[in-house]
Amino acid sequence: MSRRKKKSNFGKVVKIIICLIVVFIVVVIASMAISKKLTTKEPENETKNEIVQNVVTDEKVAKIEENKDYIYEKDKYEISESYSPEMPDDKYTTTIQLPFINLDSEDAKRLNGKFQDEFEKAKKSVKKGEDGYGLELKELNYTASIIEDKLISLAVESGELYVPGHASLPATIYNIDLETGKLISNDIVVEKLGLTMEDLEKQIEKAMREFYDEAKAEAEDDPMISNEVLEYYASVEDLIKAAKTNYANTKLYVIDDKTIAMELNYKNVENLKTWTKIELD
């Protein structure tokens, strides 16, 4: 009896151990399955996020009016007023222009609102001077270039005038990315034209040397004519330094893929400035 009992107890122990092993294996397999499910779920979420981000990044800003160009003259107002009562046929004529940026972006909408306000003010701004002589008015006109698939370069001239004998108006430059519809800095403009900043500095230096040589040639041909370039810059190196400083403080106007224009101030003298073309190699 004693031996059978021992044998029976031993069998129970073996069964318990086997059960524990089976339970352990089941737990391990279940844990692995759960872990695998969790790890495969995360990359799915990450992939979805990447796709969403790519969609947002790659989305190109749409036109507001598909059948019209990226920028166009939305409205205009003709002015034709005589300078004096004695000479009614001697008139000052001009066209006040309203530019419209045809892009569905926040920057474009904000600028279009600004131009619309200036246009309405300019239409109502014409008034005669004292005793009916001369005219005071607010001018508004623009020039624009569209560089295909890259950017819009817009120069808006706006300001108060007294005519006859008014000076040129200041121009404000707006460069707008055709992909995003956002205003962009000179650095991005240069990048979109396929240049580096070092490339541009070389082109500025080359253009200023040519500009200075032309001024010297004009002065030699007619010494009686005042030449601002020679008057305000002692050497071509002085002019190049000023041009590079101007670049940092003014916007580039893009004429085409190979030509830009940069405003050049003469020693920062108020109202004494010129636009200089820079050819890009």
Short mmCIF file of C-alpha atoms in Angstrom, two decimals:
data_model
loop_
_atom_site.label_atom_id
_atom_site.label_comp_id
_atom_site.label_asym_id
_atom_site.label_seq_id
_atom_site.Cartn_x
_atom_site.Cartn_y
_atom_site.Cartn_z
CA MET A 1 0.00 0.00 0.00
CA SER A 2 2.80 2.39 0.86
CA ARG A 3 4.49 2.01 -2.55
CA ARG A 4 1.23 2.59 -4.45
CA LYS A 5 0.56 5.73 -2.48
CA LYS A 6 4.01 7.07 -3.24
CA LYS A 7 3.55 6.29 -6.90
CA SER A 8 0.17 7.99 -6.91
CA ASN A 9 1.61 11.14 -5.25
CA PHE A 10 4.46 11.24 -7.76
CA GLY A 11 1.98 11.09 -10.65
CA LYS A 12 0.01 14.01 -9.24
CA VAL A 13 3.20 16.10 -8.96
CA VAL A 14 4.10 15.35 -12.59
CA LYS A 15 0.61 16.34 -13.75
CA ILE A 16 0.80 19.60 -11.80
CA ILE A 17 4.20 20.42 -13.32
CA ILE A 18 2.92 19.65 -16.83
CA CYS A 19 -0.12 21.88 -16.25
CA LEU A 20 2.10 24.70 -15.03
CA ILE A 21 4.32 24.36 -18.11
CA VAL A 22 1.30 24.41 -20.42
CA VAL A 23 -0.12 27.48 -18.68
CA PHE A 24 3.28 29.19 -18.92
CA ILE A 25 3.53 28.46 -22.66
CA VAL A 26 -0.02 29.73 -23.26
CA VAL A 27 0.75 32.95 -21.35
CA VAL A 28 3.98 33.48 -23.31
CA ILE A 29 2.25 32.92 -26.68
CA ALA A 30 -0.60 35.25 -25.75
CA SER A 31 1.86 37.94 -24.62
CA MET A 32 3.79 37.66 -27.88
CA ALA A 33 0.58 37.97 -29.92
CA ILE A 34 -0.53 41.08 -28.03
CA SER A 35 2.93 42.62 -28.34
CA LYS A 36 3.03 41.95 -32.09
CA LYS A 37 -0.40 43.52 -32.53
CA LEU A 38 0.69 46.66 -30.71
CA THR A 39 3.95 47.04 -32.62
CA THR A 40 2.26 46.60 -36.01
CA LYS A 41 -0.39 49.18 -35.15
CA GLU A 42 2.05 52.06 -34.46
CA PRO A 43 3.77 52.07 -37.87
CA GLU A 44 0.33 52.08 -39.51
CA ASN A 45 -0.48 55.30 -37.62
CA GLU A 46 2.92 56.80 -38.48
CA THR A 47 2.42 56.00 -42.16
CA LYS A 48 -1.00 57.60 -42.13
CA ASN A 49 0.45 60.73 -40.50
CA GLU A 50 3.22 60.91 -43.11
CA ILE A 51 0.68 60.66 -45.92
CA VAL A 52 -1.43 63.44 -44.42
CA GLN A 53 1.65 65.63 -44.02
CA ASN A 54 2.69 64.98 -47.61
CA VAL A 55 -0.74 65.90 -48.89
CA VAL A 56 -0.61 69.23 -47.03
CA THR A 57 2.96 69.96 -48.10
CA ASP A 58 2.44 69.08 -51.76
CA GLU A 59 -0.85 70.93 -52.16
CA LYS A 60 -0.48 73.84 -54.57
CA VAL A 61 -2.43 77.02 -53.88
CA ALA A 62 -5.35 77.46 -56.28
CA LYS A 63 -6.37 80.46 -58.34
CA ILE A 64 -9.45 82.39 -57.26
CA GLU A 65 -10.52 82.83 -60.90
CA GLU A 66 -9.23 79.91 -62.95
CA ASN A 67 -9.67 81.57 -66.36
CA LYS A 68 -7.52 84.62 -65.45
CA ASP A 69 -3.80 85.16 -65.00
CA TYR A 70 -2.02 85.04 -61.65
CA ILE A 71 -2.10 88.82 -61.49
CA TYR A 72 -4.21 91.22 -63.51
CA GLU A 73 -5.69 94.74 -63.53
CA LYS A 74 -9.02 94.37 -61.72
CA ASP A 75 -10.08 97.99 -62.14
CA LYS A 76 -8.81 101.36 -63.31
CA TYR A 77 -9.74 105.02 -63.02
CA GLU A 78 -8.82 107.66 -65.60
CA ILE A 79 -7.83 111.15 -64.47
CA SER A 80 -7.64 114.11 -66.83
CA GLU A 81 -7.55 117.50 -65.12
CA SER A 82 -6.26 120.89 -66.26
CA TYR A 83 -3.40 122.56 -64.38
CA SER A 84 -4.84 126.07 -64.46
CA PRO A 85 -8.03 128.01 -65.33
CA GLU A 86 -6.14 129.97 -68.01
CA MET A 87 -5.06 126.82 -69.85
CA PRO A 88 -7.97 124.37 -69.62
CA ASP A 89 -6.62 122.20 -72.44
CA ASP A 90 -3.24 121.73 -70.74
CA LYS A 91 -4.14 118.64 -68.70
CA TYR A 92 -2.51 116.09 -66.46
CA THR A 93 -3.66 112.61 -67.47
CA THR A 94 -2.96 109.39 -65.65
CA THR A 95 -4.53 106.01 -64.96
CA ILE A 96 -4.95 104.76 -61.40
CA GLN A 97 -4.64 100.97 -61.50
CA LEU A 98 -5.91 98.31 -59.13
CA PRO A 99 -3.77 95.14 -59.19
CA PHE A 100 -5.33 91.82 -58.16
CA ILE A 101 -3.33 88.79 -57.02
CA ASN A 102 -5.30 85.80 -58.29
CA LEU A 103 -4.31 83.32 -55.58
CA ASP A 104 -6.44 81.80 -52.83
CA SER A 105 -4.02 82.46 -49.97
CA GLU A 106 -4.06 84.58 -46.82
CA ASP A 107 -1.20 86.84 -47.96
CA ALA A 108 -2.85 87.43 -51.34
CA LYS A 109 -6.22 88.24 -49.75
CA ARG A 110 -4.60 90.67 -47.31
CA LEU A 111 -2.69 92.48 -50.08
CA ASN A 112 -5.74 92.61 -52.35
CA GLY A 113 -7.70 94.26 -49.53
CA LYS A 114 -4.90 96.78 -49.03
CA PHE A 115 -4.75 97.61 -52.76
CA GLN A 116 -8.55 98.00 -52.91
CA ASP A 117 -8.46 100.53 -50.03
CA GLU A 118 -5.66 102.51 -51.71
CA PHE A 119 -7.53 102.46 -55.02
CA GLU A 120 -10.71 103.87 -53.49
CA LYS A 121 -8.74 106.64 -51.76
CA ALA A 122 -6.82 107.46 -54.94
CA LYS A 123 -10.05 107.85 -56.97
CA LYS A 124 -11.27 110.50 -54.53
CA SER A 125 -7.93 112.21 -53.98
CA VAL A 126 -7.81 114.71 -56.87
CA LYS A 127 -8.14 118.32 -55.82
CA LYS A 128 -7.07 121.68 -57.19
CA GLY A 129 -4.38 123.76 -55.61
CA GLU A 130 -4.86 127.33 -54.43
CA ASP A 131 -6.80 129.53 -56.86
CA GLY A 132 -7.35 126.49 -59.09
CA TYR A 133 -3.68 126.09 -59.99
CA GLY A 134 -1.90 122.74 -59.91
CA LEU A 135 -3.20 119.38 -58.76
CA GLU A 136 -2.83 117.27 -55.67
CA LEU A 137 -3.61 113.58 -55.94
CA LYS A 138 -2.69 110.08 -54.85
CA GLU A 139 -1.21 107.93 -57.60
CA LEU A 140 -1.45 104.13 -57.74
CA ASN A 141 0.02 101.96 -60.49
CA TYR A 142 1.94 98.74 -60.77
CA THR A 143 4.26 96.54 -62.81
CA ALA A 144 4.30 92.77 -62.51
CA SER A 145 6.25 89.78 -63.77
CA ILE A 146 5.15 86.15 -63.62
CA ILE A 147 8.00 83.66 -63.52
CA GLU A 148 6.32 80.42 -64.58
CA ASP A 149 5.78 77.88 -61.77
CA LYS A 150 7.98 79.95 -59.47
CA LEU A 151 6.78 83.36 -58.37
CA ILE A 152 4.98 86.62 -58.99
CA SER A 153 7.12 89.75 -58.68
CA LEU A 154 4.96 92.83 -58.14
CA ALA A 155 6.10 96.47 -57.90
CA VAL A 156 3.40 98.84 -56.65
CA GLU A 157 3.99 102.60 -56.93
CA SER A 158 1.82 104.59 -54.57
CA GLY A 159 2.08 108.04 -53.04
CA GLU A 160 0.94 111.65 -52.85
CA LEU A 161 1.81 113.91 -55.79
CA TYR A 162 1.70 117.58 -56.63
CA VAL A 163 1.70 118.27 -60.36
CA PRO A 164 3.22 119.69 -62.43
CA GLY A 165 6.79 119.02 -61.33
CA HIS A 166 6.35 115.90 -59.20
CA ALA A 167 9.13 113.47 -58.36
CA SER A 168 8.97 109.74 -59.08
CA LEU A 169 6.93 107.60 -56.71
CA PRO A 170 8.45 105.06 -54.34
CA ALA A 171 7.87 101.42 -55.31
CA THR A 172 7.05 98.64 -52.87
CA ILE A 173 8.05 95.15 -54.01
CA TYR A 174 6.05 92.01 -53.24
CA ASN A 175 7.41 88.59 -54.24
CA ILE A 176 4.84 85.80 -53.92
CA ASP A 177 5.48 82.06 -54.18
CA LEU A 178 3.21 80.44 -56.79
CA GLU A 179 3.34 77.12 -54.90
CA THR A 180 2.20 78.42 -51.51
CA GLY A 181 0.72 81.84 -52.23
CA LYS A 182 2.92 83.31 -49.50
CA LEU A 183 5.18 86.35 -49.53
CA ILE A 184 8.83 85.30 -49.74
CA SER A 185 12.15 86.89 -48.82
CA ASN A 186 15.05 87.72 -51.14
CA ASP A 187 16.80 84.51 -50.07
CA ILE A 188 13.92 82.35 -51.33
CA VAL A 189 13.65 84.42 -54.53
CA VAL A 190 17.33 83.82 -55.26
CA GLU A 191 16.92 80.10 -54.52
CA LYS A 192 13.93 79.85 -56.90
CA LEU A 193 16.04 81.44 -59.63
CA GLY A 194 18.59 78.65 -59.18
CA LEU A 195 21.26 80.79 -57.53
CA THR A 196 23.11 80.93 -54.23
CA MET A 197 23.75 84.11 -52.27
CA GLU A 198 27.40 83.92 -53.33
CA ASP A 199 26.30 83.82 -56.98
CA LEU A 200 24.11 86.88 -56.49
CA GLU A 201 26.86 88.88 -54.77
CA LYS A 202 29.15 88.21 -57.74
CA GLN A 203 26.43 89.39 -60.14
CA ILE A 204 25.82 92.54 -58.06
CA GLU A 205 29.54 93.32 -58.08
CA LYS A 206 29.73 92.81 -61.85
CA ALA A 207 26.69 95.04 -62.45
CA MET A 208 28.04 97.82 -60.21
CA ARG A 209 31.39 97.83 -62.03
CA GLU A 210 29.55 98.24 -65.34
CA PHE A 211 27.31 100.92 -63.81
CA TYR A 212 30.33 102.86 -62.53
CA ASP A 213 32.16 102.59 -65.88
CA GLU A 214 29.07 103.96 -67.68
CA ALA A 215 28.91 106.89 -65.26
CA LYS A 216 32.58 107.70 -65.87
CA ALA A 217 32.07 107.55 -69.64
CA GLU A 218 29.06 109.89 -69.44
CA ALA A 219 31.04 112.36 -67.28
CA GLU A 220 33.90 112.38 -69.79
CA ASP A 221 31.49 113.01 -72.69
CA ASP A 222 29.79 115.93 -70.93
CA PRO A 223 31.60 117.26 -67.81
CA MET A 224 28.88 119.88 -67.29
CA ILE A 225 26.27 117.25 -66.36
CA SER A 226 26.07 116.36 -62.67
CA ASN A 227 26.55 112.63 -62.13
CA GLU A 228 25.20 111.27 -58.82
CA VAL A 229 27.21 108.05 -59.04
CA LEU A 230 30.54 109.85 -59.19
CA GLU A 231 29.39 112.56 -56.81
CA TYR A 232 28.44 110.18 -54.00
CA TYR A 233 30.88 107.30 -54.52
CA ALA A 234 34.61 107.92 -54.49
CA SER A 235 35.43 104.55 -56.07
CA VAL A 236 33.76 101.52 -57.62
CA GLU A 237 34.54 99.56 -54.43
CA ASP A 238 32.56 102.15 -52.46
CA LEU A 239 29.62 101.68 -54.84
CA ILE A 240 29.79 97.86 -54.60
CA LYS A 241 29.77 98.03 -50.80
CA ALA A 242 26.72 100.32 -50.85
CA ALA A 243 24.91 98.05 -53.32
CA LYS A 244 25.41 94.99 -51.10
CA THR A 245 24.13 96.96 -48.12
CA ASN A 246 21.09 98.10 -50.15
CA TYR A 247 20.39 94.48 -51.08
CA ALA A 248 19.89 93.62 -47.41
CA ASN A 249 17.40 96.49 -46.98
CA THR A 250 15.33 96.32 -50.15
CA LYS A 251 13.32 93.73 -52.07
CA LEU A 252 14.49 92.37 -55.40
CA TYR A 253 12.19 92.87 -58.38
CA VAL A 254 12.38 89.93 -60.77
CA ILE A 255 12.05 91.01 -64.41
CA ASP A 256 12.55 87.54 -65.88
CA ASP A 257 14.51 84.32 -65.24
CA LYS A 258 17.77 86.07 -66.12
CA THR A 259 17.24 89.65 -64.94
CA ILE A 260 16.48 91.28 -61.61
CA ALA A 261 16.31 94.92 -60.55
CA MET A 262 17.55 96.35 -57.28
CA GLU A 263 16.90 99.78 -55.81
CA LEU A 264 20.13 101.67 -55.20
CA ASN A 265 20.17 104.55 -52.71
CA TYR A 266 22.83 107.20 -53.12
CA LYS A 267 24.54 107.26 -49.73
CA ASN A 268 21.06 106.99 -48.19
CA VAL A 269 20.20 110.50 -49.42
CA GLU A 270 16.42 110.91 -49.19
CA ASN A 271 14.59 110.66 -52.53
CA LEU A 272 17.84 110.17 -54.44
CA LYS A 273 17.78 106.63 -55.76
CA THR A 274 17.68 104.59 -58.92
CA TRP A 275 16.73 101.10 -60.05
CA THR A 276 19.66 99.10 -61.37
CA LYS A 277 19.30 96.00 -63.52
CA ILE A 278 21.40 92.96 -62.68
CA GLU A 279 21.85 90.34 -65.38
CA LEU A 280 22.12 86.77 -64.06
CA ASP A 281 24.59 84.41 -65.77
#
